[in-house]
Coordinates of C-alpha atoms in Angstrom, one line a residue:
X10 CA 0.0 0.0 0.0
X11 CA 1.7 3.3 -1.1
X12 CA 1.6 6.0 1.7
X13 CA 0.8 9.5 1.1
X14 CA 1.3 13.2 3.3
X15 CA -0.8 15.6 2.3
X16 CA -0.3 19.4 3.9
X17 CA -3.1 21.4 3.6
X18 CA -5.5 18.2 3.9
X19 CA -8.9 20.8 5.0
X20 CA -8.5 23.0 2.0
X21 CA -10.4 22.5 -1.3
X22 CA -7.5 20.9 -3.2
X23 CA -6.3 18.5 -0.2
X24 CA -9.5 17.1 0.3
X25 CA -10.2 16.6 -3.6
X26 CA -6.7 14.6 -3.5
X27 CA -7.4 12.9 -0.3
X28 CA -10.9 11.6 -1.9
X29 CA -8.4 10.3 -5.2
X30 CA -5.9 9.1 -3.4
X31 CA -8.4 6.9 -1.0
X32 CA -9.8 5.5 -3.8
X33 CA -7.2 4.1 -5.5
X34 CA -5.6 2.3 -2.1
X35 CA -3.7 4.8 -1.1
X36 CA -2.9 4.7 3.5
X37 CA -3.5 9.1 3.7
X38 CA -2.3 11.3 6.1
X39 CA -3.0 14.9 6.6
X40 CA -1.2 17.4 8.1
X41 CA -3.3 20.6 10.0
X42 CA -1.8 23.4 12.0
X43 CA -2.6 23.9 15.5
X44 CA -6.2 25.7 16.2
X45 CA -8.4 26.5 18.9
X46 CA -10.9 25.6 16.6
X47 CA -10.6 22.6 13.8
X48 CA -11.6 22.8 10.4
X49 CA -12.6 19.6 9.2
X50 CA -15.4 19.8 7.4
X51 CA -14.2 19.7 4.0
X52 CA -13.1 15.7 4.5
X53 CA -15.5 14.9 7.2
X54 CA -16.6 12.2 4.9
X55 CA -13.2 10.4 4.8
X56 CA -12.1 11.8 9.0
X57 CA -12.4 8.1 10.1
X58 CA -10.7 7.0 6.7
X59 CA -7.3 9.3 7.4
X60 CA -4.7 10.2 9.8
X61 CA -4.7 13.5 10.3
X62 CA -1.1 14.9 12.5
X63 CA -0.1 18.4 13.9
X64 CA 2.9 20.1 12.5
X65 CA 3.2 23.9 10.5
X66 CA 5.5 25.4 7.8
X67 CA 6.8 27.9 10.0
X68 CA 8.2 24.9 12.3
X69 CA 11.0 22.7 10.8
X70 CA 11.3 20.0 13.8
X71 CA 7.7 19.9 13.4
X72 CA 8.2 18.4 10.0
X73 CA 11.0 16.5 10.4
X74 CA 9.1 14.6 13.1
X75 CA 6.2 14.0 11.0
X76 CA 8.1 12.4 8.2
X77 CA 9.9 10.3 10.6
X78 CA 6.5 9.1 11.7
X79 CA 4.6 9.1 8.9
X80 CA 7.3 7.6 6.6
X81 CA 5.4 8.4 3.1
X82 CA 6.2 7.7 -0.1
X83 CA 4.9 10.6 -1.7
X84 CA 4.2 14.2 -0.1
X85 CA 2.0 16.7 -1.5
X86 CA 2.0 20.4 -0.2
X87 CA -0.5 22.2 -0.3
X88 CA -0.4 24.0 2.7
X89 CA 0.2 27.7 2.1
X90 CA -1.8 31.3 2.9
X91 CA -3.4 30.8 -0.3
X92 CA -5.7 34.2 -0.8
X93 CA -3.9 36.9 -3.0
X94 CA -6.0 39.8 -1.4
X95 CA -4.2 38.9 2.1
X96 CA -0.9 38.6 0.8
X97 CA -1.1 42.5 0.5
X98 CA -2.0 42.8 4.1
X99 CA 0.3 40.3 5.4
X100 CA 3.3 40.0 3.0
X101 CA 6.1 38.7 5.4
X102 CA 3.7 36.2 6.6
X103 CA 2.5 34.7 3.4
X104 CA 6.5 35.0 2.5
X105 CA 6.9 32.6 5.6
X106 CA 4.5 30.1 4.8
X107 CA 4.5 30.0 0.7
X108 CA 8.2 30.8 -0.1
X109 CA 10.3 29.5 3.1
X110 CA 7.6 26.8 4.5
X111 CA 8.2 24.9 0.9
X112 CA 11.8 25.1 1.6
X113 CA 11.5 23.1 5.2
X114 CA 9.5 20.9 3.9
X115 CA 12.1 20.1 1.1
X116 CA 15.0 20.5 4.1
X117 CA 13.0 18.1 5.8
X118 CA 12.2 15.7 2.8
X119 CA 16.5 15.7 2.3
X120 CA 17.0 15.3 6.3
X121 CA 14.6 12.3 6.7
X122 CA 14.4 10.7 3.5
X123 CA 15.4 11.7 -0.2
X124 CA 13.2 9.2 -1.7
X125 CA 10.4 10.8 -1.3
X126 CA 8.7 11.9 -4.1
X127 CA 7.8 15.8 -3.8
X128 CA 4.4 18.1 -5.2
X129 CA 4.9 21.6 -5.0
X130 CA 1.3 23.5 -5.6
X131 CA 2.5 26.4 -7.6
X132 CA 0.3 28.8 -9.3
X133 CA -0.6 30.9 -12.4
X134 CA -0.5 33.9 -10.4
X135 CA 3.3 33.7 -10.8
X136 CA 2.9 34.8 -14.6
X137 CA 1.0 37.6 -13.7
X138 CA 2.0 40.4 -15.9
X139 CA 2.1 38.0 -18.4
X140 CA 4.7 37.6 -21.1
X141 CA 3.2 35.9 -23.8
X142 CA -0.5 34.6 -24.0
X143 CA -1.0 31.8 -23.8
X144 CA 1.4 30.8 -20.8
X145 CA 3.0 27.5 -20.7
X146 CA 5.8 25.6 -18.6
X147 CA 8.6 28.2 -20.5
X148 CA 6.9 31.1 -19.7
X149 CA 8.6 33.9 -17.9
X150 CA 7.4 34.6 -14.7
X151 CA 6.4 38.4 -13.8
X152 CA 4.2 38.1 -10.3
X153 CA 2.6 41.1 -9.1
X154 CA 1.4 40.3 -6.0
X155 CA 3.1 39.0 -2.9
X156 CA 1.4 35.8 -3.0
X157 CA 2.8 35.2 -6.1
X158 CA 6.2 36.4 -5.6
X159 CA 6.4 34.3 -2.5
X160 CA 5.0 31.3 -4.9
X161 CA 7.9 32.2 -7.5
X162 CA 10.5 31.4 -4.5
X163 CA 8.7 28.0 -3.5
X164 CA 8.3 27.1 -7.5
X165 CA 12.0 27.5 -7.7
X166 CA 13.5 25.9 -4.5
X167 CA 11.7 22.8 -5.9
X168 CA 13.7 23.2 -9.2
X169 CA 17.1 24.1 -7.0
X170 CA 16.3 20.4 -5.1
X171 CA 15.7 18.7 -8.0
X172 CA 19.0 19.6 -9.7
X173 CA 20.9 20.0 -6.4
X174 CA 20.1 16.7 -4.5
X175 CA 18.4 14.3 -7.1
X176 CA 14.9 14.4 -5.0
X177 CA 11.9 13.4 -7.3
X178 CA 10.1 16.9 -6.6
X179 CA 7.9 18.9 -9.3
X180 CA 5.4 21.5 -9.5
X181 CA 2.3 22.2 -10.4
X182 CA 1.4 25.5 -12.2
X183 CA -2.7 25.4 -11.8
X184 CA -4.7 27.8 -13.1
X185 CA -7.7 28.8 -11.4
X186 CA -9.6 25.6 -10.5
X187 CA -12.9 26.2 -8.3
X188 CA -15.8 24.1 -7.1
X189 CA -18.2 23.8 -3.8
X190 CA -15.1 23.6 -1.6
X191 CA -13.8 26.2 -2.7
X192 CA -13.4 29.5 0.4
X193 CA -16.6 32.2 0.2
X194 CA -13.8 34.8 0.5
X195 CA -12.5 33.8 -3.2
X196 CA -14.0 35.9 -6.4
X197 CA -15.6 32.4 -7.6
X198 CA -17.4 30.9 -4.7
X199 CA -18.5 34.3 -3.7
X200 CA -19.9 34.9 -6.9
X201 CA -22.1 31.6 -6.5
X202 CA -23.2 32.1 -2.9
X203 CA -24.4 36.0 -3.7
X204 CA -26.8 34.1 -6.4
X205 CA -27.5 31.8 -4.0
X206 CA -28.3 34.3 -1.5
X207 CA -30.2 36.5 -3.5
X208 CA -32.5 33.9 -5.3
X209 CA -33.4 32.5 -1.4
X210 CA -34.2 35.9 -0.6
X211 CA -31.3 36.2 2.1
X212 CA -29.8 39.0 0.2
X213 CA -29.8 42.0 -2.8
X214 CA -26.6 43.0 -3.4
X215 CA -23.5 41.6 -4.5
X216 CA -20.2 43.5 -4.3
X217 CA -17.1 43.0 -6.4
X218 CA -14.5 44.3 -7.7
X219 CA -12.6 44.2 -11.5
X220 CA -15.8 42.5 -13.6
X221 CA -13.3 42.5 -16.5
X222 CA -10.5 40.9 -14.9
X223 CA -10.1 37.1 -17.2
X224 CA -8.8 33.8 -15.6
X225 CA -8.1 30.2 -17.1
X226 CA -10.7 28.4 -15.1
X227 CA -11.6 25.0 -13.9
X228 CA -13.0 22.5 -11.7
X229 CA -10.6 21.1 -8.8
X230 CA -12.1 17.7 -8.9
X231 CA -10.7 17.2 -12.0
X232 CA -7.0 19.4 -11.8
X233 CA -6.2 16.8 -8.7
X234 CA -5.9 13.5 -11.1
X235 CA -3.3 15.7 -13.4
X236 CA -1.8 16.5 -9.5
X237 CA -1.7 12.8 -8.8
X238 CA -0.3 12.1 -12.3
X239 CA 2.7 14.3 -11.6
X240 CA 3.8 12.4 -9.2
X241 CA 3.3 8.9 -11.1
X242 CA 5.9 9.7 -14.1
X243 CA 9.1 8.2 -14.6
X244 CA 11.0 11.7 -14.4
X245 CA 10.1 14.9 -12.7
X246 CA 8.9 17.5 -14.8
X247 CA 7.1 20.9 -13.8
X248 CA 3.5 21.0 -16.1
X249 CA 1.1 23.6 -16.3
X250 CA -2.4 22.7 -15.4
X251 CA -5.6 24.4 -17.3
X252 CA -8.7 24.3 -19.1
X253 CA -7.3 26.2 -21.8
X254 CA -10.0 28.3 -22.2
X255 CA -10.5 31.9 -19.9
X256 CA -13.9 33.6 -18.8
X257 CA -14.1 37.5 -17.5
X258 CA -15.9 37.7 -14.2
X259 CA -18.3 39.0 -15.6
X260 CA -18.8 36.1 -18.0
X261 CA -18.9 34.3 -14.5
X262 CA -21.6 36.5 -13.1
X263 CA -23.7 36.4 -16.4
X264 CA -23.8 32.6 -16.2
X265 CA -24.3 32.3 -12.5
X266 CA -27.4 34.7 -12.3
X267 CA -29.0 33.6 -15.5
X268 CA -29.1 30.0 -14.4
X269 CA -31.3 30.8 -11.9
X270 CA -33.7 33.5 -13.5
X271 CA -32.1 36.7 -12.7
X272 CA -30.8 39.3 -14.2
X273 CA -27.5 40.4 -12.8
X274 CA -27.5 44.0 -13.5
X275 CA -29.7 44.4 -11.3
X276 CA -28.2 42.7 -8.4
X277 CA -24.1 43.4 -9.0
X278 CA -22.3 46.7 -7.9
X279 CA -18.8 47.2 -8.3
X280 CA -16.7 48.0 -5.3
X281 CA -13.6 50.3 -5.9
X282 CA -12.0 49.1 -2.4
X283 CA -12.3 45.5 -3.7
X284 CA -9.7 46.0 -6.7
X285 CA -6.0 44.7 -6.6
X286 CA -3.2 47.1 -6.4
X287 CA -1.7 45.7 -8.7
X288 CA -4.6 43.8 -11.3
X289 CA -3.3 40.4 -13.3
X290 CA -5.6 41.2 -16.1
X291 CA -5.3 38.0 -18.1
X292 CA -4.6 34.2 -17.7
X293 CA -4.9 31.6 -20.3
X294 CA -2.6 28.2 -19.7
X295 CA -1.1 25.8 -22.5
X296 CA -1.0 22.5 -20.9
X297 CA 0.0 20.9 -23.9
X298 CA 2.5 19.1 -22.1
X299 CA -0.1 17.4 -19.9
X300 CA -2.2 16.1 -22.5
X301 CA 1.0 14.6 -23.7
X302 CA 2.9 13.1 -21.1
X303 CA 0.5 13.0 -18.2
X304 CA -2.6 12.1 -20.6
X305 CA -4.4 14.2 -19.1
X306 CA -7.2 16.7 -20.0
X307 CA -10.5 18.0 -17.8
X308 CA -13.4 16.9 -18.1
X309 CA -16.0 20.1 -16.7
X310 CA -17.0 23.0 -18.9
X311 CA -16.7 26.5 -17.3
X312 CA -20.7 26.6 -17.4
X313 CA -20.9 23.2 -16.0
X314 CA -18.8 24.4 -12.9
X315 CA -20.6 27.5 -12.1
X316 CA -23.6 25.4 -12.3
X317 CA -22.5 23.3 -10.4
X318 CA -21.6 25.8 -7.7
X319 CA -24.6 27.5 -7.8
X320 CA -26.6 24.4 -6.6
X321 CA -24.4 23.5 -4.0
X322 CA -24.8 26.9 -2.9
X323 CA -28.5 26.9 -2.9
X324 CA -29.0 23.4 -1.0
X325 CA -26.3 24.6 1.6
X326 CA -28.3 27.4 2.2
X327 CA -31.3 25.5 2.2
X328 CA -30.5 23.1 4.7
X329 CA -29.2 25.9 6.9
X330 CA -32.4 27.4 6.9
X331 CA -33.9 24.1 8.0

């Protein structure tokens, strides 16, 4: 039975893996930080199905001890402060966690045991100021926000222990992949529960910020089987993960409101204070290389995903009512 660590197990694409991994006979352990209040709701389906141990990025005997227990054969992280908006507000802490927390965990991974095989959750907010259009595994990178600076240094200290000490470690370049999991606080998710909200009666408004802003988009579910893929090759090789295809937000908005019979013009203000700094206004991935190496290709349309959203918004909502 192969044996898999997986940081970040309560977050959207944690629990997606942990639900793959299960299912194909994998022995799962998570890895949470310490909380006066636990978060488990994401995997409460599988909680009796996983081990689920106490360690944080910020703490490298923490990790070491955990891989000496644990002993996995594969480690995905996915642990990280993962909101762009934050990283603004907290830039030296986000630096900690999704810059120098991947580099413990490599440190650790070197320290315990090299043979280890290594994901790295990078992101296609590291192209940001994009080069060329679309973006693919050779594309410069050009962040322009803090998160993804910080995820430019973790994207490249995999690389460095790669080449530097023969560890079997890639990453992952995802673009935006959504679904019911994923946080209200992200542009997606809080599109669909406004809807939601509004077509229950529970609300009016919906604020947000740049409507024209355009992202690569797809469904989580199906990015974690490329994830899982990564890991299963014969050599280690960064690959850009997309639907190939990118949506404004507003495109998002129109699909979400007219699914349920409203018109979103008259529901949808835009909120100055809600726009970046510093806006990434397009992201379009070429994951070419997937579909080629990884066979790989997802399987949800864009309007399939919001669809799907929207009713897991709506019975949510419903049952809390009840």
């Amino acid at each position: 039975m192969s044996k898999a660590l997986i940081t970040g197990i309560t977050g959207q694409d944690g629990s997606y893996l942990a639900d793959l991994l299960l299912s194909k006979g994998y022995e799962v352990w998570g890895m949470v930080r310490r909380s006066s209040t636990e978060h488990f709701e994401r995997i409460q389906h599988i909680r009796d199905k996983v081990k689920i141990r106490q360690a944080d990025l910020l703490d490298q005997l923490s990790l070491i001890r955990l891989l000496e227990e644990a002993q996995p054969d594969e480690l995905y992280n996915f642990a990280a402060q993962s909101f762009v908006p934050t990283s603004w507000e907290q830039p030296v802490l986000t630096a900690e966690f999704d810059a120098v927390g991947v580099c413990r965990v490599l440190e650790a991974i070197r320290l315990v045991n090299p043979k280890i095989k290594f994901y790295q959750a990078s992101s296609s907010e590291m192209f940001g100021k994009v080069r060329e259009v679309p973006q693919k595994e050779t594309t410069p990178f050009y962040p322009r926000s803090p998160y993804g600076v910080a995820k430019v240094y973790g994207h490249f200290i995999t690389v460095n222990y790669r080449e530097s000490y023969g560890l079997f470690a890639v990453s992952g370049i995802l673009f935006n992949h959504e679904s019911p999991r994923r946080g209200l606080e992200f542009v997606s998710r809080k599109v669909t529960d406004g809807v939601a909200r509004i077509k229950l009666g529970l609300s009016d408004k919906l604020f947000l910020g740049n409507l024209d802003a355009k992202r690569d988009w797809g469904y989580a579910g199906d990015y974690v089987e490329a994830v899982y893929r990564m890991l299963s090759q014969k050599e280690p090789l960064d690959y850009v993960i997309s639907s190939g295809q990118n949506h404004s937000v507003r495109e998002l908005v129109q699909i979400a409101f007219s699914y349920v019979g409203l018109d979103w013009e008259k529901h949808v203000q835009t909120d100055p204070k809600l726009v970046r700094p510093a806006e990434v206004d397009i992201l379009l991935g070429d994951s070419s290389l997937a579909h080629k190496n990884l066979n790989w290709q997802p399987k949800t349309s864009f309007e399939g995903l919001v669809k799907m959203m929207v009713d897991a918004d709506i019975n949510r909502l419903k049952a809390f009512r009840k």
